[in-house]
Short mmCIF file of C-alpha atoms in Angstrom, two decimals:
data_model
loop_
_atom_site.label_atom_id
_atom_site.label_comp_id
_atom_site.label_asym_id
_atom_site.label_seq_id
_atom_site.Cartn_x
_atom_site.Cartn_y
_atom_site.Cartn_z
CA UNK L 1 -10.26 -1.78 -37.70
CA UNK L 2 -13.40 -0.21 -37.00
CA UNK L 3 -16.35 -1.72 -35.34
CA UNK L 4 -19.32 -0.50 -37.65
CA UNK L 5 -21.90 -2.24 -35.20
CA UNK L 6 -21.19 -1.94 -31.53
CA UNK L 7 -24.36 -4.23 -30.49
CA UNK L 8 -23.08 -6.80 -33.19
CA UNK L 9 -19.61 -6.59 -33.56
CA UNK L 10 -18.59 -5.79 -29.85
CA UNK L 11 -21.09 -7.22 -27.42
CA UNK L 12 -22.63 -10.09 -28.46
CA UNK L 13 -18.97 -11.41 -29.13
CA UNK L 14 -17.74 -11.04 -25.77
CA UNK L 15 -21.25 -11.80 -23.87
CA UNK L 16 -20.27 -15.33 -24.16
CA UNK L 17 -16.62 -15.54 -23.12
CA UNK L 18 -14.52 -14.31 -20.37
CA UNK L 19 -13.65 -10.57 -20.50
CA UNK L 20 -10.36 -8.67 -19.29
CA UNK L 21 -11.12 -5.40 -19.01
CA UNK L 22 -7.88 -2.99 -18.57
CA UNK L 23 -9.39 0.64 -17.57
CA UNK L 24 -7.16 4.13 -17.90
CA UNK L 25 -7.45 5.94 -14.87
CA UNK L 26 -9.84 9.01 -15.73
CA UNK L 27 -13.13 9.66 -14.51
CA UNK L 28 -14.33 9.30 -18.45
CA UNK L 29 -13.14 5.53 -18.05
CA UNK L 30 -14.82 5.27 -14.44
CA UNK L 31 -17.93 6.03 -15.88
CA UNK L 32 -17.23 4.32 -18.91
CA UNK L 33 -16.31 0.94 -16.51
CA UNK L 34 -19.80 1.75 -14.55
CA UNK L 35 -21.81 1.42 -17.55
CA UNK L 36 -20.25 -1.99 -18.88
CA UNK L 37 -20.35 -3.33 -15.66
CA UNK L 38 -23.99 -2.92 -14.87
CA UNK L 39 -24.21 -4.34 -19.00
CA UNK L 40 -22.22 -7.75 -17.41
CA UNK L 41 -24.16 -7.71 -15.07
CA UNK L 42 -27.16 -7.97 -16.36
CA UNK L 43 -25.81 -10.78 -19.14
CA UNK L 44 -23.54 -12.58 -16.31
CA UNK L 45 -20.52 -12.28 -18.36
CA UNK L 46 -17.73 -13.31 -16.17
CA UNK L 47 -14.80 -10.18 -16.43
CA UNK L 48 -11.95 -9.11 -14.27
CA UNK L 49 -11.59 -5.84 -14.01
CA UNK L 50 -7.78 -4.41 -14.35
CA UNK L 51 -6.74 -0.19 -13.86
CA UNK L 52 -3.44 1.10 -15.71
CA UNK L 53 -2.07 4.49 -14.57
CA UNK L 54 0.49 3.67 -17.66
CA UNK L 55 1.82 2.24 -20.56
CA UNK L 56 4.10 0.30 -18.08
CA UNK L 57 1.56 -0.81 -16.35
CA UNK L 58 -0.64 -1.41 -18.68
CA UNK L 59 1.99 -3.74 -20.62
CA UNK L 60 2.01 -5.64 -16.40
CA UNK L 61 -1.04 -6.03 -16.27
CA UNK L 62 -1.96 -7.81 -19.96
CA UNK L 63 0.99 -10.26 -19.01
CA UNK L 64 -0.18 -10.93 -15.76
CA UNK L 65 -3.46 -11.78 -16.47
CA UNK L 66 -3.86 -13.00 -20.50
CA UNK L 67 -4.20 -16.60 -19.90
CA UNK L 68 -7.53 -15.70 -18.61
CA UNK L 69 -9.66 -14.41 -21.59
CA UNK L 70 -9.66 -14.30 -25.36
CA UNK L 71 -11.57 -10.85 -25.25
CA UNK L 72 -10.27 -7.71 -24.32
CA UNK L 73 -11.63 -4.47 -23.56
CA UNK L 74 -9.75 -1.11 -23.12
CA UNK L 75 -11.21 1.61 -22.07
CA UNK L 76 -9.15 5.55 -22.50
CA UNK L 77 -6.28 3.21 -23.09
CA UNK L 78 -4.40 1.69 -25.89
CA UNK L 79 -5.11 3.35 -29.47
CA UNK L 80 -2.15 5.54 -29.28
CA UNK L 81 -0.23 2.34 -29.00
CA UNK L 82 0.63 -0.79 -31.45
CA UNK L 83 -1.62 -3.10 -29.25
CA UNK L 84 0.24 -5.95 -31.23
CA UNK L 85 3.81 -5.16 -31.20
CA UNK L 86 3.87 -4.01 -27.65
CA UNK L 87 2.14 -6.46 -25.60
CA UNK L 88 2.98 -9.71 -28.34
CA UNK L 89 -0.42 -11.21 -27.31
CA UNK L 90 -1.59 -14.91 -28.82
CA UNK L 91 -2.66 -14.95 -32.60
CA UNK L 92 -6.28 -15.81 -31.04
CA UNK L 93 -6.90 -12.89 -28.63
CA UNK L 94 -9.05 -9.72 -30.06
CA UNK L 95 -9.08 -6.53 -28.36
CA UNK L 96 -11.75 -4.10 -28.48
CA UNK L 97 -10.49 -0.46 -27.95
CA UNK L 98 -12.86 2.70 -26.81
CA UNK L 99 -10.42 4.99 -26.18
CA UNK L 100 -11.33 9.03 -26.53
CA UNK L 101 -7.14 9.91 -26.82
CA UNK L 102 -6.53 10.98 -30.21
CA UNK L 103 -4.95 10.33 -32.80
CA UNK L 104 -5.14 6.38 -33.00
CA UNK L 105 -2.16 4.33 -34.02
CA UNK L 106 -2.18 3.54 -37.98
CA UNK L 107 -1.41 -0.24 -37.21
CA UNK L 108 -4.49 -0.68 -34.88
CA UNK L 109 -6.72 1.34 -37.78
CA UNK L 110 -5.44 -1.32 -40.51
CA UNK L 111 -5.37 -4.10 -38.35
CA UNK L 112 -7.88 -6.75 -39.80
CA UNK L 113 -8.19 -9.36 -37.46
CA UNK L 114 -6.75 -8.60 -33.41
CA UNK L 115 -7.89 -4.85 -33.00
CA UNK L 116 -11.08 -3.85 -33.72
CA UNK L 117 -11.80 0.01 -32.86
CA UNK L 118 -14.61 0.73 -30.24
CA UNK L 119 -15.07 4.75 -31.74
CA UNK L 120 -16.41 6.39 -34.39
CA UNK L 121 -13.97 6.88 -37.93
CA UNK L 122 -15.58 10.86 -38.36
CA UNK L 123 -14.72 10.97 -35.39
CA UNK L 124 -10.93 10.34 -36.37
CA UNK L 125 -9.03 13.26 -38.07
CA UNK L 126 -6.33 12.96 -41.10
CA UNK L 127 -5.98 9.37 -41.12
CA UNK L 128 -3.65 8.09 -43.91
CA UNK L 129 -4.46 6.10 -46.74
CA UNK L 130 -3.12 2.60 -46.64
CA UNK L 131 -0.85 2.64 -49.52
CA UNK L 132 0.14 5.72 -48.22
CA UNK L 133 2.00 4.35 -45.27
CA UNK L 134 2.50 0.57 -46.28
CA UNK L 135 4.12 -1.22 -49.03
CA UNK L 136 3.69 -5.17 -49.96
CA UNK L 137 7.27 -6.54 -49.03
CA UNK L 138 7.12 -8.79 -52.28
CA UNK L 139 7.80 -5.02 -53.71
CA UNK L 140 10.84 -3.93 -51.72
CA UNK L 141 12.81 -7.13 -52.07
CA UNK L 142 13.95 -5.73 -55.54
CA UNK L 143 17.70 -5.59 -54.98
CA UNK L 144 18.65 -9.35 -55.77
CA UNK L 145 15.93 -9.90 -58.46
CA UNK L 146 18.26 -11.64 -61.22
CA UNK L 147 18.06 -9.60 -65.05
CA UNK L 148 17.40 -5.88 -62.88
CA UNK L 149 20.09 -3.94 -64.61
CA UNK L 150 22.14 -1.22 -62.06
CA UNK L 151 20.08 2.06 -63.41
CA UNK L 152 16.77 0.27 -62.80
CA UNK L 153 17.97 -0.42 -59.44
CA UNK L 154 19.05 3.03 -58.70
CA UNK L 155 15.55 4.22 -60.18
CA UNK L 156 13.70 1.92 -57.42
CA UNK L 157 15.78 3.02 -54.72
CA UNK L 158 15.50 6.19 -55.48
CA UNK L 159 11.90 5.67 -55.82
CA UNK L 160 11.89 3.42 -52.33
CA UNK L 161 13.33 6.71 -50.66
CA UNK L 162 10.85 8.74 -51.49
CA UNK L 163 8.44 6.47 -51.04
CA UNK L 164 9.80 6.56 -47.36
CA UNK L 165 10.27 10.63 -46.61
CA UNK L 166 6.55 11.15 -47.73
CA UNK L 167 5.75 8.59 -45.74
CA UNK L 168 7.55 9.75 -42.76
CA UNK L 169 6.45 13.04 -43.32
CA UNK L 170 2.67 11.94 -43.85
CA UNK L 171 3.27 10.10 -40.32
CA UNK L 172 4.66 13.04 -38.72
CA UNK L 173 1.81 15.66 -39.32
CA UNK L 174 -0.59 12.59 -38.27
CA UNK L 175 0.73 12.09 -35.13
CA UNK L 176 2.11 15.87 -33.82
CA UNK L 177 -1.12 17.15 -32.88
CA UNK L 178 -2.87 15.43 -29.44
CA UNK L 179 -6.45 15.99 -28.87
CA UNK L 180 -10.07 14.05 -27.51
CA UNK L 181 -12.69 12.45 -29.43
CA UNK L 182 -15.92 11.34 -28.17
CA UNK L 183 -15.88 10.82 -24.36
CA UNK L 184 -16.12 6.38 -23.88
CA UNK L 185 -18.85 7.06 -21.17
CA UNK L 186 -21.25 8.60 -23.99
CA UNK L 187 -20.27 5.66 -26.01
CA UNK L 188 -20.92 3.08 -23.60
CA UNK L 189 -24.38 4.82 -22.84
CA UNK L 190 -25.22 4.59 -26.67
CA UNK L 191 -24.59 0.72 -26.91
CA UNK L 192 -26.65 0.48 -23.72
CA UNK L 193 -29.52 2.41 -25.50
CA UNK L 194 -29.49 1.08 -28.76
CA UNK L 195 -29.55 -2.44 -26.52
CA UNK L 196 -32.74 -0.98 -24.39
CA UNK L 197 -30.91 -1.89 -21.68
CA UNK L 198 -30.45 2.23 -20.41
CA UNK L 199 -31.64 4.03 -17.42
CA UNK L 200 -31.29 7.07 -15.31
CA UNK L 201 -28.28 5.66 -13.66
CA UNK L 202 -26.05 4.94 -16.72
CA UNK L 203 -27.58 8.87 -18.38
CA UNK L 204 -25.24 10.36 -15.26
CA UNK L 205 -22.60 8.36 -15.91
CA UNK L 206 -22.36 9.42 -19.77
CA UNK L 207 -23.41 12.92 -18.36
CA UNK L 208 -20.38 12.80 -15.90
CA UNK L 209 -17.70 11.69 -18.70
CA UNK L 210 -18.57 14.27 -21.18
CA UNK L 211 -18.54 16.77 -18.36
CA UNK L 212 -14.95 15.72 -17.97
CA UNK L 213 -13.85 16.85 -21.01
CA UNK L 214 -15.04 20.58 -20.42
CA UNK L 215 -13.68 20.74 -17.43
CA UNK L 216 -10.34 19.55 -17.50
CA UNK L 217 -9.81 21.19 -20.76
CA UNK L 218 -9.74 18.38 -23.32
CA UNK L 219 -12.64 19.72 -25.67
CA UNK L 220 -13.82 23.10 -26.68
CA UNK L 221 -17.23 25.03 -25.65
CA UNK L 222 -19.13 23.82 -28.99
CA UNK L 223 -18.17 20.57 -29.09
CA UNK L 224 -19.72 20.09 -25.04
CA UNK L 225 -22.45 21.76 -26.50
CA UNK L 226 -23.03 19.38 -29.12
CA UNK L 227 -22.49 16.43 -26.91
CA UNK L 228 -24.70 18.05 -24.03
CA UNK L 229 -27.24 18.61 -26.86
CA UNK L 230 -28.05 14.85 -27.18
CA UNK L 231 -27.93 13.88 -24.31
CA UNK L 232 -30.58 16.46 -23.27
CA UNK L 233 -33.23 13.83 -24.98
CA UNK L 234 -32.46 11.21 -22.90
CA UNK L 235 -32.79 13.41 -20.00
CA UNK L 236 -36.19 14.61 -20.59
CA UNK L 237 -37.43 10.83 -21.64
CA UNK L 238 -35.87 9.43 -18.20
CA UNK L 239 -37.06 12.02 -16.00
CA UNK L 240 -40.56 12.58 -16.43
CA UNK L 241 -42.71 13.06 -13.54
CA UNK L 242 -45.39 10.76 -13.10
CA UNK L 243 -48.93 13.51 -12.48
CA UNK L 244 -46.83 15.91 -12.78
CA UNK L 245 -45.19 15.14 -9.12
CA UNK L 246 -41.39 13.36 -8.69
CA UNK L 247 -41.09 11.24 -5.58
CA UNK L 248 -38.23 13.23 -4.27
CA UNK L 249 -37.67 11.13 -1.31
CA UNK L 250 -36.32 8.38 -3.02
CA UNK L 251 -35.84 9.33 -6.54
CA UNK L 252 -33.13 10.07 -8.76
CA UNK L 253 -33.47 13.47 -11.02
CA UNK L 254 -31.39 14.40 -13.85
CA UNK L 255 -32.22 18.30 -14.85
CA UNK L 256 -30.11 20.90 -17.67
CA UNK L 257 -30.21 23.98 -16.25
CA UNK L 258 -28.64 27.46 -15.69
CA UNK L 259 -25.20 26.93 -13.43
CA UNK L 260 -22.78 28.90 -12.65
CA UNK L 261 -19.31 28.99 -13.54
CA UNK L 262 -18.26 28.81 -9.83
CA UNK L 263 -16.02 25.16 -8.32
CA UNK L 264 -18.31 23.70 -5.92
CA UNK L 265 -20.00 26.55 -4.76
CA UNK L 266 -23.24 24.59 -3.12
CA UNK L 267 -20.94 22.36 -1.05
CA UNK L 268 -18.56 25.97 0.03
CA UNK L 269 -19.18 28.92 1.05
CA UNK L 270 -19.62 31.38 -1.78
CA UNK L 271 -17.48 33.69 -1.00
CA UNK L 272 -14.47 30.54 -1.02
CA UNK L 273 -15.75 29.15 -4.55
CA UNK L 274 -15.58 32.96 -6.20
CA UNK L 275 -11.67 33.08 -4.80
CA UNK L 276 -10.49 29.41 -6.04
CA UNK L 277 -12.59 28.98 -9.11
CA UNK L 278 -10.65 29.64 -12.35
CA UNK L 279 -13.32 31.98 -14.09
CA UNK L 280 -13.70 34.34 -11.60
CA UNK L 281 -9.59 34.31 -9.92
CA UNK L 282 -8.43 35.58 -13.44
CA UNK L 283 -11.42 37.53 -14.23
CA UNK L 284 -11.30 39.67 -10.91
CA UNK L 285 -7.09 39.70 -10.99
CA UNK L 286 -7.84 38.36 -7.21
CA UNK L 287 -4.56 37.78 -6.99
CA UNK L 288 -4.50 41.72 -6.79
CA UNK L 289 -5.47 43.82 -3.82
CA UNK L 290 -7.75 45.89 -6.83
CA UNK L 291 -8.83 42.79 -7.74
CA UNK L 292 -10.10 41.36 -4.62
CA UNK L 293 -11.67 45.22 -4.28
CA UNK L 294 -13.16 44.75 -7.13
CA UNK L 295 -14.81 40.92 -6.16
CA UNK L 296 -16.19 42.85 -3.21
CA UNK L 297 -17.97 45.57 -5.19
CA UNK L 298 -19.16 42.83 -7.74
CA UNK L 299 -20.67 41.29 -4.58
CA UNK L 300 -22.09 43.93 -2.73
CA UNK L 301 -23.28 45.75 -6.03
CA UNK L 302 -25.76 42.54 -6.74
CA UNK L 303 -26.86 42.72 -3.13
CA UNK L 304 -25.02 39.99 -1.35
CA UNK L 305 -23.76 40.60 2.43
CA UNK L 306 -20.39 39.46 2.63
CA UNK L 307 -21.45 37.43 6.62
CA UNK L 308 -24.14 35.93 3.92
CA UNK L 309 -21.44 34.70 1.27
CA UNK L 310 -18.89 33.41 3.78
CA UNK L 311 -20.88 30.75 4.81
CA UNK L 312 -22.12 27.32 3.30
CA UNK L 313 -23.45 28.41 0.65
CA UNK L 314 -27.24 25.96 2.52
CA UNK L 315 -26.63 27.95 5.40
CA UNK L 316 -27.51 31.28 3.26
CA UNK L 317 -31.06 32.93 3.37
CA UNK L 318 -33.48 31.47 1.16
CA UNK L 319 -33.86 34.89 -0.84
CA UNK L 320 -30.13 34.92 -2.20
CA UNK L 321 -29.91 31.43 -2.44
CA UNK L 322 -32.36 31.36 -4.96
CA UNK L 323 -32.03 34.49 -6.40
CA UNK L 324 -27.83 34.68 -6.77
CA UNK L 325 -27.62 33.26 -10.22
CA UNK L 326 -30.30 35.94 -11.69
CA UNK L 327 -28.32 38.35 -9.63
CA UNK L 328 -24.77 37.57 -10.90
CA UNK L 329 -25.89 37.01 -14.87
CA UNK L 330 -27.65 40.52 -15.16
CA UNK L 331 -24.22 42.34 -14.18
CA UNK L 332 -22.29 39.91 -15.83
CA UNK L 333 -22.05 42.77 -18.64
CA UNK L 334 -21.18 45.83 -16.60
CA UNK L 335 -18.09 43.15 -15.15
CA UNK L 336 -17.49 41.36 -17.83
CA UNK L 337 -18.51 38.32 -16.81
CA UNK L 338 -19.69 36.45 -20.02
CA UNK L 339 -19.46 33.05 -18.88
CA UNK L 340 -20.41 32.94 -15.89
CA UNK L 341 -23.02 31.20 -16.53
CA UNK L 342 -23.41 28.45 -18.73
CA UNK L 343 -25.46 25.56 -18.87
CA UNK L 344 -24.73 22.27 -17.14
CA UNK L 345 -26.73 18.79 -15.66
CA UNK L 346 -27.81 18.71 -12.01
CA UNK L 347 -28.72 15.80 -10.46
CA UNK L 348 -30.83 15.80 -7.62
CA UNK L 349 -30.44 12.53 -5.06
CA UNK L 350 -34.28 12.48 -3.28
CA UNK L 351 -33.39 14.68 0.29
CA UNK L 352 -29.84 13.29 0.71
CA UNK L 353 -27.96 16.15 -1.74
CA UNK L 354 -27.64 18.14 -5.52
CA UNK L 355 -24.75 17.62 -7.72
CA UNK L 356 -23.27 19.05 -10.54
CA UNK L 357 -22.06 17.44 -13.14
CA UNK L 358 -18.88 19.88 -12.40
CA UNK L 359 -18.66 18.70 -8.69
CA UNK L 360 -18.89 15.45 -9.60
CA UNK L 361 -16.11 15.50 -12.16
CA UNK L 362 -13.70 17.31 -9.39
CA UNK L 363 -14.46 14.80 -6.63
CA UNK L 364 -14.00 11.68 -8.66
CA UNK L 365 -10.33 13.10 -10.05
CA UNK L 366 -9.43 14.49 -6.82
CA UNK L 367 -10.09 10.56 -5.31
CA UNK L 368 -8.14 8.68 -8.45
CA UNK L 369 -5.65 11.25 -7.91
CA UNK L 370 -5.35 11.13 -3.95
CA UNK L 371 -2.29 12.10 -1.91
CA UNK L 372 -2.92 9.34 0.71
CA UNK L 373 0.87 7.24 0.11
CA UNK L 374 -1.34 4.24 1.82
CA UNK L 375 -3.55 3.54 -0.96
CA UNK L 376 -2.63 2.57 -4.67
CA UNK L 377 -3.86 3.10 -7.61
CA UNK L 378 -6.14 0.37 -7.59
CA UNK L 379 -7.19 1.53 -4.05
CA UNK L 380 -8.00 4.98 -5.90
CA UNK L 381 -9.47 3.65 -8.72
CA UNK L 382 -12.26 1.47 -6.66
CA UNK L 383 -13.45 4.64 -4.37
CA UNK L 384 -14.17 6.22 -7.25
CA UNK L 385 -16.36 3.45 -8.79
CA UNK L 386 -17.98 3.20 -5.79
CA UNK L 387 -18.45 6.93 -5.27
CA UNK L 388 -20.27 6.93 -8.93
CA UNK L 389 -22.77 4.34 -7.89
CA UNK L 390 -26.23 4.91 -6.94
CA UNK L 391 -27.11 7.00 -4.10
CA UNK L 392 -23.08 7.10 -2.48
CA UNK L 393 -23.47 10.70 -1.76
CA UNK L 394 -21.42 10.30 1.47
CA UNK L 395 -18.66 9.15 -0.69
CA UNK L 396 -18.80 11.76 -3.41
CA UNK L 397 -18.71 14.38 -0.19
CA UNK L 398 -15.39 13.15 0.44
CA UNK L 399 -14.11 13.21 -2.72
CA UNK L 400 -15.55 16.99 -2.73
CA UNK L 401 -13.84 17.83 0.34
CA UNK L 402 -10.22 16.27 -1.10
CA UNK L 403 -11.18 18.60 -4.20
CA UNK L 404 -11.62 21.60 -2.27
CA UNK L 405 -8.01 21.02 -1.03
CA UNK L 406 -7.16 20.94 -4.28
CA UNK L 407 -8.05 24.14 -5.59
CA UNK L 408 -6.95 25.46 -2.60
CA UNK L 409 -3.32 24.66 -3.25
CA UNK L 410 -4.15 25.15 -7.18
CA UNK L 411 -4.85 28.94 -6.40
CA UNK L 412 -2.69 29.46 -3.84
CA UNK L 413 0.28 28.41 -6.34
CA UNK L 414 -0.85 30.41 -9.31
CA UNK L 415 -0.41 33.16 -6.44
CA UNK L 416 2.74 32.32 -5.61
CA UNK L 417 4.26 32.43 -9.46
CA UNK L 418 2.62 36.13 -10.19
CA UNK L 419 3.83 37.67 -6.79
CA UNK L 420 7.08 36.12 -7.12
CA UNK L 421 7.11 36.50 -10.91
CA UNK L 422 8.07 32.98 -11.58
CA UNK L 423 6.95 32.53 -15.37
CA UNK L 424 9.19 33.19 -17.53
CA UNK L 425 9.36 33.98 -20.82
CA UNK L 426 12.55 32.76 -22.68
CA UNK L 427 11.22 33.66 -26.67
CA UNK L 428 8.53 30.96 -28.33
CA UNK L 429 7.10 29.73 -24.31
CA UNK L 430 6.83 30.51 -21.21
CA UNK L 431 7.55 27.55 -18.40
CA UNK L 432 7.72 27.68 -14.56
CA UNK L 433 9.55 25.98 -11.66
CA UNK L 434 6.76 24.25 -8.90
CA UNK L 435 8.72 24.71 -5.57
CA UNK L 436 8.91 21.14 -4.44
CA UNK L 437 9.76 22.87 -0.83
CA UNK L 438 5.79 23.23 -0.40
CA UNK L 439 3.36 21.00 1.08
CA UNK L 440 1.00 21.41 -2.24
CA UNK L 441 3.67 20.42 -4.04
CA UNK L 442 2.59 16.54 -3.96
CA UNK L 443 -0.76 17.35 -5.25
CA UNK L 444 1.33 18.65 -8.47
CA UNK L 445 3.22 14.61 -8.96
CA UNK L 446 -0.29 14.14 -10.53
CA UNK L 447 -0.96 14.87 -14.23
CA UNK L 448 -4.95 15.71 -14.02
CA UNK L 449 -3.77 18.32 -11.30
CA UNK L 450 -0.93 19.73 -13.12
CA UNK L 451 -2.24 19.95 -15.59
CA UNK L 452 -5.33 21.72 -13.61
CA UNK L 453 -2.62 23.51 -12.51
CA UNK L 454 -0.49 24.58 -16.08
CA UNK L 455 -4.07 25.73 -17.47
CA UNK L 456 -4.78 27.84 -14.17
CA UNK L 457 -1.48 29.57 -14.35
CA UNK L 458 -1.34 30.45 -18.25
CA UNK L 459 -4.99 32.11 -17.78
CA UNK L 460 -3.63 33.93 -15.07
CA UNK L 461 -0.61 35.37 -16.18
CA UNK L 462 -2.23 36.47 -19.88
CA UNK L 463 -4.97 38.58 -17.62
CA UNK L 464 -1.81 39.94 -15.53
CA UNK L 465 0.03 40.81 -18.33
CA UNK L 466 -0.14 44.16 -20.34
CA UNK L 467 1.67 42.73 -23.02
CA UNK L 468 -0.78 41.32 -26.09
CA UNK L 469 1.65 38.58 -27.10
CA UNK L 470 1.55 36.70 -24.32
CA UNK L 471 -1.71 35.55 -25.29
CA UNK L 472 -0.25 33.81 -28.12
CA UNK L 473 2.42 31.61 -26.56
CA UNK L 474 2.13 28.42 -24.64
CA UNK L 475 3.29 27.24 -21.02
CA UNK L 476 5.77 24.77 -20.11
CA UNK L 477 5.53 23.55 -16.58
CA UNK L 478 8.20 21.67 -14.09
CA UNK L 479 6.89 20.36 -11.29
CA UNK L 480 8.24 17.38 -9.00
CA UNK L 481 7.80 13.62 -9.54
CA UNK L 482 6.69 12.81 -5.80
CA UNK L 483 7.47 8.87 -6.45
CA UNK L 484 10.82 10.15 -7.63
CA UNK L 485 12.84 12.62 -6.21
CA UNK L 486 14.78 12.67 -9.20
CA UNK L 487 12.52 13.12 -11.79
CA UNK L 488 10.60 16.37 -13.12
CA UNK L 489 7.24 15.90 -14.81
CA UNK L 490 6.58 17.96 -17.14
CA UNK L 491 3.54 19.86 -18.89
CA UNK L 492 2.72 21.64 -21.76
CA UNK L 493 -0.63 23.31 -23.30
CA UNK L 494 -1.57 25.41 -25.89
CA UNK L 495 -2.05 28.97 -25.77
CA UNK L 496 -4.95 31.13 -24.96
CA UNK L 497 -5.15 32.40 -28.18
CA UNK L 498 -5.52 29.17 -30.35
CA UNK L 499 -9.05 28.55 -28.53
CA UNK L 500 -8.67 24.58 -28.74
CA UNK L 501 -7.37 22.10 -26.62
CA UNK L 502 -4.99 20.62 -29.31
CA UNK L 503 -1.71 20.02 -27.99
CA UNK L 504 1.26 19.68 -29.94
CA UNK L 505 3.70 19.18 -27.02
CA UNK L 506 3.83 14.98 -26.58
CA UNK L 507 5.62 15.47 -30.72
CA UNK L 508 7.33 18.40 -29.68
CA UNK L 509 8.69 16.69 -26.13
CA UNK L 510 10.01 14.02 -28.26
CA UNK L 511 11.73 15.61 -30.66
CA UNK L 512 13.14 18.28 -28.23
CA UNK L 513 14.86 14.91 -26.27
CA UNK L 514 16.29 13.68 -29.82
CA UNK L 515 17.60 16.87 -30.46
CA UNK L 516 19.69 17.47 -27.00
CA UNK L 517 20.34 13.50 -26.51
CA UNK L 518 18.70 13.00 -23.58
CA UNK L 519 15.95 10.08 -21.81
CA UNK L 520 12.50 11.26 -21.32
CA UNK L 521 9.78 9.08 -20.09
CA UNK L 522 6.47 9.40 -22.24
CA UNK L 523 4.60 6.42 -20.17
CA UNK L 524 1.61 7.93 -19.09
CA UNK L 525 -1.83 8.48 -21.96
CA UNK L 526 -1.96 11.46 -21.04
CA UNK L 527 0.92 12.32 -23.57
CA UNK L 528 1.53 15.77 -23.55
CA UNK L 529 3.09 15.06 -19.46
CA UNK L 530 6.48 13.78 -19.35
CA UNK L 531 9.08 12.71 -17.03
CA UNK L 532 12.77 13.72 -17.64
CA UNK L 533 15.37 13.81 -15.10
CA UNK L 534 15.99 17.13 -12.79
CA UNK L 535 19.72 17.24 -14.63
CA UNK L 536 18.78 17.52 -18.24
CA UNK L 537 15.66 20.83 -17.36
CA UNK L 538 18.76 23.26 -19.00
CA UNK L 539 19.52 21.27 -21.51
CA UNK L 540 15.55 20.09 -22.32
CA UNK L 541 14.69 24.06 -22.50
CA UNK L 542 17.34 24.93 -24.43
CA UNK L 543 16.44 22.45 -27.43
CA UNK L 544 12.64 23.25 -26.75
CA UNK L 545 13.56 27.45 -27.51
CA UNK L 546 15.73 26.14 -30.91
CA UNK L 547 12.82 23.96 -31.69
CA UNK L 548 9.36 25.71 -31.27
CA UNK L 549 11.13 29.38 -32.70
#
């Protein structure tokens, strides 16, 4: 059931109760949690916060804590599973589900009592009509009716079989494509705004949640621009200067401005950022000597000395630092860098530091997927939660240092794939296997980092190839799961020609596993990533080849 009035039908309902808060481990969920925590603190709402990594940990967390509360709030988890069937909750327990994963399970959509969906109905595409997928039990139990002739029974059975076939087709069409809806953090910010409890901190968290979808290839540019435009009004409202002067010593200021499409360049050297950013690496083809030479030519033509580019950005001369964006934009047409500049939100914490929303997304993501084996999933989640606190500049900088290591690992692995010609094209798709013999392989047993590698690899290979058909092929990537050396994590990403982040691999992987009769695990909320036994890899690829041909 969809909630129409989020203030009355959601917040006012839970405000007087103890709440069990189950949260998925992604940046948008962290931001949504920060906003909801603020509202709970203002109204003295008692809650228990449990981060959950996948469906198994969700079930375990609910089983352990279900006696503590009658209201359960689920952030970026739960929408795609039949909650009542999987969790088997008490009849008087109510679930409020705010989840950007789509499509939503139809049993959650049509639950009239226990499941309440905190999302816009227009944001959910092609939900099947109730009568097309559900039948009353009375109409199905016709075989034992007395006085029914055999001809009528045959007709009724035929009608039921046709209805079931039609239902299966409708359900397949509805569930075969995975995509993302509105960020949950924006939903929670809108709740705070409607309650007149919003402020600059809450707005920044919503901005970071939106930016994560763009950075992690979960939304397209047009949808990002629409959402960003909606947030710009709030930015103007909360960041007005008094008498034309902002107290920069202590204030937090958010702006929307032109930004270089270079990862972490303010906290790195411009040279390193150019090399390790997906956009410039692929446009210049920096894995080749010719591409590196062209990048140096680009820097020389815009008037940037190499010794300036190779030092920390904030150590560069003021003239270069202030004008580099404009110079790159002026030369973008000649070097075919049409997206070197994009619109982004930037925050200034007084004199402490300046961060773009993209910087923060990469930093928080690195904290969530830290390779520190001594830290549990809960520890990593709370590190990310603490780093999103107001003015926690040092925690963000720590995340940025981890993010740099991830970007270097991704870039190095892409270079290896191309140099060693390890991207294989058996037919309707391409695939590659991340070797488990390198130090960097530890990063790729995490789904978001594996996704970054897959998208970078696909774009680099397409740019490196003279075959025009390559752009219409998807990519499948295998990486060893460090938690279980006998298993591979497998991710599928759509082709570049699709120009859309919508992903069909969740269903394709499931079908391929059924056809070749192997067991796969689709435990993660990131459902285009599955786990298979390493001995089943050949069978799995064979089944995918037949399925996608």
